[in-house]
Amino acid sequence: DTGVSQDPRHKITKRGQNVTFRCDPISEHNRLYWYRQTLGQGPEFLTYFQNEAQLEKSRLLSDRFSAERPKGSFSTLEIQRTEQGDSAMYLCASSLTNSEAFFGQGTRLTVV
Amino acid sequence: AQRVTQPEKLLSVFKGAPVELKCNYSYSGSPELFWYVQYSRQRLQLLLRHISRESIKGFTADLNKGETSFHLKKPFAQEEDSAMYYCALSIQGAQKLVFGQGTRLTINP
């Protein structure tokens, strides 16, 4: 599968623990996006990278959330001191400039 | 603020019947509108975008700026159309998509 890859697919963690998710975009896609999707809702934008630069962050992205794309290829999303409200599907997408966004299959996070 | 509204969470029609999934948006400028689809156990994928004016899998959608709508239509539903459908808006010059809540379409045999 040469599409957007996310790891892990599922993560169960205890409240207060830190978690990190990885996204590998489609090769040569310069744009990378993170979205969050809770039950019964559409995806909500979290943040966006153009190459290695993080160009936009949603107000949904609290201080406990941090995202990086160090070499303009893969990206990581870290959540510190997880809360039950962080339980959601975290989606990554990538695209070329002004082109269709391709989505990964997501990482489902459950905070217990 | 930009917003996308899909008034129907669930829609059920019989095979061969026409389908219309409603989408309304609020944005004062010139938006770009999309329909995304998610089949069971598959990732979210683009179905169509208004600027391409294509018909994909028999689906069409016309942007009506006067009514701020972008309804998705298909004249004859097929069982394989059963899926979750999301309408989304992209603001010119911005990079993010604003999604509606989604409509789960079920096609009954």
Short mmCIF file of C-alpha atoms in Angstrom, two decimals:
data_model
loop_
_atom_site.label_atom_id
_atom_site.label_comp_id
_atom_site.label_asym_id
_atom_site.label_seq_id
_atom_site.Cartn_x
_atom_site.Cartn_y
_atom_site.Cartn_z
CA ASP A 1 0.00 0.00 0.00
CA THR A 2 1.63 3.22 -1.13
CA GLY A 3 -0.89 5.52 0.49
CA VAL A 4 -0.67 7.52 3.71
CA SER A 5 0.39 5.24 6.54
CA GLN A 6 -0.35 5.78 10.24
CA ASP A 7 1.04 3.95 13.22
CA PRO A 8 -0.23 2.60 15.51
CA ARG A 9 -3.75 1.84 14.30
CA HIS A 10 -5.05 1.56 17.84
CA LYS A 11 -3.74 2.87 21.14
CA ILE A 12 -5.17 2.40 24.61
CA THR A 13 -3.55 4.46 27.32
CA LYS A 14 -4.17 5.43 30.90
CA ARG A 15 -5.16 8.96 31.74
CA GLY A 16 -2.11 11.10 32.37
CA GLN A 17 0.22 9.13 30.11
CA ASN A 18 1.91 10.56 27.02
CA VAL A 19 1.29 9.10 23.57
CA THR A 20 2.91 9.64 20.20
CA PHE A 21 1.50 8.84 16.79
CA ARG A 22 3.36 8.64 13.50
CA CYS A 23 2.23 9.51 9.99
CA ASP A 24 4.11 8.64 6.79
CA PRO A 25 2.71 10.68 3.90
CA ILE A 26 2.70 9.76 0.26
CA SER A 27 6.21 10.17 -1.03
CA GLU A 28 6.90 13.66 -2.47
CA HIS A 29 3.75 15.17 -0.96
CA ASN A 30 4.85 18.49 0.47
CA ARG A 31 1.75 19.10 2.58
CA LEU A 32 0.72 17.13 5.64
CA TYR A 33 -2.37 17.59 7.81
CA TRP A 34 -3.62 16.26 11.11
CA TYR A 35 -7.33 15.99 11.88
CA ARG A 36 -9.25 14.63 14.83
CA GLN A 37 -12.58 12.84 14.57
CA THR A 38 -14.84 12.05 17.49
CA LEU A 39 -17.84 9.74 17.38
CA GLY A 40 -20.66 11.05 15.23
CA GLN A 41 -18.69 14.04 13.98
CA GLY A 42 -16.76 14.89 10.87
CA PRO A 43 -13.00 15.33 10.98
CA GLU A 44 -11.78 18.56 12.62
CA PHE A 45 -8.59 20.27 11.51
CA LEU A 46 -5.72 20.30 14.01
CA THR A 47 -2.60 21.43 12.17
CA TYR A 48 -0.86 21.62 8.80
CA PHE A 49 2.72 21.44 7.54
CA GLN A 50 4.24 22.68 4.33
CA ASN A 51 7.43 20.63 4.10
CA GLU A 52 8.93 20.90 7.60
CA ALA A 53 7.24 24.19 8.52
CA GLN A 54 4.12 24.09 10.70
CA LEU A 55 2.05 26.83 9.11
CA GLU A 56 -1.28 26.63 10.90
CA LYS A 57 -2.57 25.33 14.21
CA SER A 58 -6.18 25.07 15.32
CA ARG A 59 -7.26 26.40 18.69
CA LEU A 60 -8.26 22.76 19.31
CA LEU A 61 -4.55 22.03 19.62
CA SER A 62 -3.96 22.75 23.30
CA ASP A 63 -0.55 23.10 24.92
CA ARG A 64 -0.57 19.36 25.59
CA PHE A 65 -0.47 18.65 21.86
CA SER A 66 2.64 19.02 19.73
CA ALA A 67 3.31 18.04 16.14
CA GLU A 68 6.55 17.86 14.23
CA ARG A 69 7.70 17.08 10.73
CA PRO A 70 11.46 17.29 11.18
CA LYS A 71 12.71 16.52 7.69
CA GLY A 72 9.62 17.31 5.72
CA SER A 73 8.75 13.65 5.39
CA PHE A 74 7.05 11.76 8.24
CA SER A 75 5.26 13.56 11.06
CA THR A 76 4.59 12.82 14.71
CA LEU A 77 1.75 14.00 16.91
CA GLU A 78 2.35 13.84 20.65
CA ILE A 79 -0.26 14.25 23.35
CA GLN A 80 1.05 14.82 26.85
CA ARG A 81 -0.88 14.06 30.05
CA THR A 82 -3.75 12.48 28.13
CA GLU A 83 -7.33 13.11 29.24
CA GLN A 84 -10.46 11.11 28.54
CA GLY A 85 -11.62 13.86 26.21
CA ASP A 86 -8.65 13.11 23.97
CA SER A 87 -10.22 9.79 22.98
CA ALA A 88 -10.81 10.05 19.25
CA MET A 89 -9.64 8.95 15.82
CA TYR A 90 -6.58 10.92 14.72
CA LEU A 91 -6.33 11.22 10.95
CA CYS A 92 -3.35 12.23 8.87
CA ALA A 93 -3.59 13.41 5.27
CA SER A 94 -1.07 14.54 2.68
CA SER A 95 -1.20 16.36 -0.62
CA LEU A 96 0.74 18.21 -3.25
CA THR A 97 0.19 21.95 -3.46
CA ASN A 98 -3.44 22.75 -4.38
CA SER A 99 -4.23 19.09 -4.99
CA GLU A 100 -6.43 16.43 -3.48
CA ALA A 101 -5.73 15.41 0.12
CA PHE A 102 -5.23 11.68 0.65
CA PHE A 103 -6.10 10.34 4.08
CA GLY A 104 -4.56 7.61 6.17
CA GLN A 105 -6.61 5.01 7.99
CA GLY A 106 -6.19 6.80 11.28
CA THR A 107 -5.04 6.03 14.81
CA ARG A 108 -7.84 5.32 17.26
CA LEU A 109 -6.92 6.55 20.73
CA THR A 110 -8.77 5.37 23.82
CA VAL A 111 -7.92 7.00 27.13
CA VAL A 112 -9.05 4.97 30.14
CA ALA B 1 -16.90 31.39 10.84
CA GLN B 2 -16.97 28.76 8.14
CA ARG B 3 -19.44 25.98 8.71
CA VAL B 4 -20.76 22.95 6.82
CA THR B 5 -24.13 21.48 7.72
CA GLN B 6 -25.40 18.08 6.70
CA PRO B 7 -28.91 17.96 8.09
CA GLU B 8 -29.42 14.20 7.76
CA LYS B 9 -27.30 11.90 9.93
CA LEU B 10 -28.95 8.83 8.43
CA LEU B 11 -30.51 8.29 5.02
CA SER B 12 -32.00 5.04 3.80
CA VAL B 13 -33.27 4.42 0.27
CA PHE B 14 -34.08 1.41 -1.84
CA LYS B 15 -31.85 0.17 -4.63
CA GLY B 16 -32.73 1.91 -7.88
CA ALA B 17 -34.30 4.92 -6.17
CA PRO B 18 -32.84 8.43 -6.51
CA VAL B 19 -30.53 9.69 -3.78
CA GLU B 20 -29.90 13.22 -2.58
CA LEU B 21 -27.56 14.01 0.29
CA LYS B 22 -27.90 17.57 1.45
CA CYS B 23 -25.07 19.93 2.26
CA ASN B 24 -25.26 23.62 3.16
CA TYR B 25 -22.34 25.85 3.95
CA SER B 26 -21.71 29.26 5.43
CA TYR B 27 -18.84 31.31 4.08
CA SER B 28 -18.89 34.80 2.68
CA GLY B 29 -16.15 34.35 0.10
CA SER B 30 -15.60 31.88 -2.74
CA PRO B 31 -15.36 28.41 -1.28
CA GLU B 32 -14.20 25.19 -2.83
CA LEU B 33 -16.59 22.34 -2.02
CA PHE B 34 -15.91 18.62 -1.85
CA TRP B 35 -17.68 15.37 -1.13
CA TYR B 36 -15.66 12.67 0.65
CA VAL B 37 -16.82 9.08 1.11
CA GLN B 38 -15.83 6.41 3.60
CA TYR B 39 -16.81 2.85 2.78
CA SER B 40 -16.89 0.25 5.55
CA ARG B 41 -13.41 -0.42 6.94
CA GLN B 42 -11.77 1.87 4.38
CA ARG B 43 -10.12 5.26 4.62
CA LEU B 44 -11.74 8.55 3.79
CA GLN B 45 -11.42 9.29 0.08
CA LEU B 46 -12.37 12.11 -2.23
CA LEU B 47 -15.52 11.45 -4.26
CA LEU B 48 -15.77 14.71 -6.16
CA ARG B 49 -14.99 18.43 -6.04
CA HIS B 50 -17.11 21.18 -7.48
CA ILE B 51 -14.43 22.74 -9.66
CA SER B 52 -13.97 19.55 -11.66
CA ARG B 53 -17.68 19.28 -12.46
CA GLU B 54 -17.30 15.53 -12.97
CA SER B 55 -19.68 12.67 -12.40
CA ILE B 56 -18.03 10.01 -10.26
CA LYS B 57 -19.71 6.61 -9.76
CA GLY B 58 -22.88 8.21 -11.08
CA PHE B 59 -22.84 10.97 -8.45
CA THR B 60 -23.02 14.66 -9.28
CA ALA B 61 -23.07 17.79 -7.16
CA ASP B 62 -23.76 21.35 -8.20
CA LEU B 63 -22.62 24.37 -6.24
CA ASN B 64 -25.53 26.76 -5.69
CA LYS B 65 -24.06 29.97 -4.33
CA GLY B 66 -27.47 31.59 -3.93
CA GLU B 67 -28.68 28.83 -1.62
CA THR B 68 -25.16 28.10 -0.31
CA SER B 69 -25.71 24.43 -1.04
CA PHE B 70 -23.73 21.59 -2.58
CA HIS B 71 -26.12 18.66 -2.58
CA LEU B 72 -24.93 15.24 -3.79
CA LYS B 73 -27.23 13.39 -6.16
CA LYS B 74 -27.47 10.06 -7.93
CA PRO B 75 -30.46 9.07 -10.06
CA PHE B 76 -30.36 5.33 -9.32
CA ALA B 77 -28.85 4.10 -6.07
CA GLN B 78 -26.80 0.92 -5.95
CA GLU B 79 -26.09 -1.27 -2.93
CA GLU B 80 -22.37 -0.49 -3.13
CA ASP B 81 -23.18 3.18 -2.52
CA SER B 82 -23.82 2.39 1.15
CA ALA B 83 -21.22 4.41 3.04
CA MET B 84 -20.57 7.47 5.15
CA TYR B 85 -20.55 10.70 3.13
CA TYR B 86 -18.94 13.95 4.26
CA CYS B 87 -19.31 17.34 2.67
CA ALA B 88 -16.29 19.61 3.11
CA LEU B 89 -15.31 23.18 2.39
CA SER B 90 -11.91 24.65 1.66
CA ILE B 91 -11.34 28.36 1.85
CA GLN B 92 -9.43 29.96 -0.98
CA GLY B 93 -5.86 30.52 0.13
CA ALA B 94 -6.24 28.32 3.19
CA GLN B 95 -5.18 24.73 3.40
CA LYS B 96 -7.59 23.12 5.79
CA LEU B 97 -10.87 21.38 5.12
CA VAL B 98 -13.97 22.11 7.19
CA PHE B 99 -16.17 19.01 7.32
CA GLY B 100 -19.84 18.48 7.98
CA GLN B 101 -21.01 15.87 10.48
CA GLY B 102 -21.57 13.29 7.77
CA THR B 103 -24.54 11.33 6.46
CA ARG B 104 -24.68 7.57 6.67
CA LEU B 105 -26.31 6.32 3.50
CA THR B 106 -27.83 2.86 3.46
CA ILE B 107 -29.12 1.33 0.25
CA ASN B 108 -31.67 -1.38 0.87
CA PRO B 109 -31.99 -4.28 -1.60
#
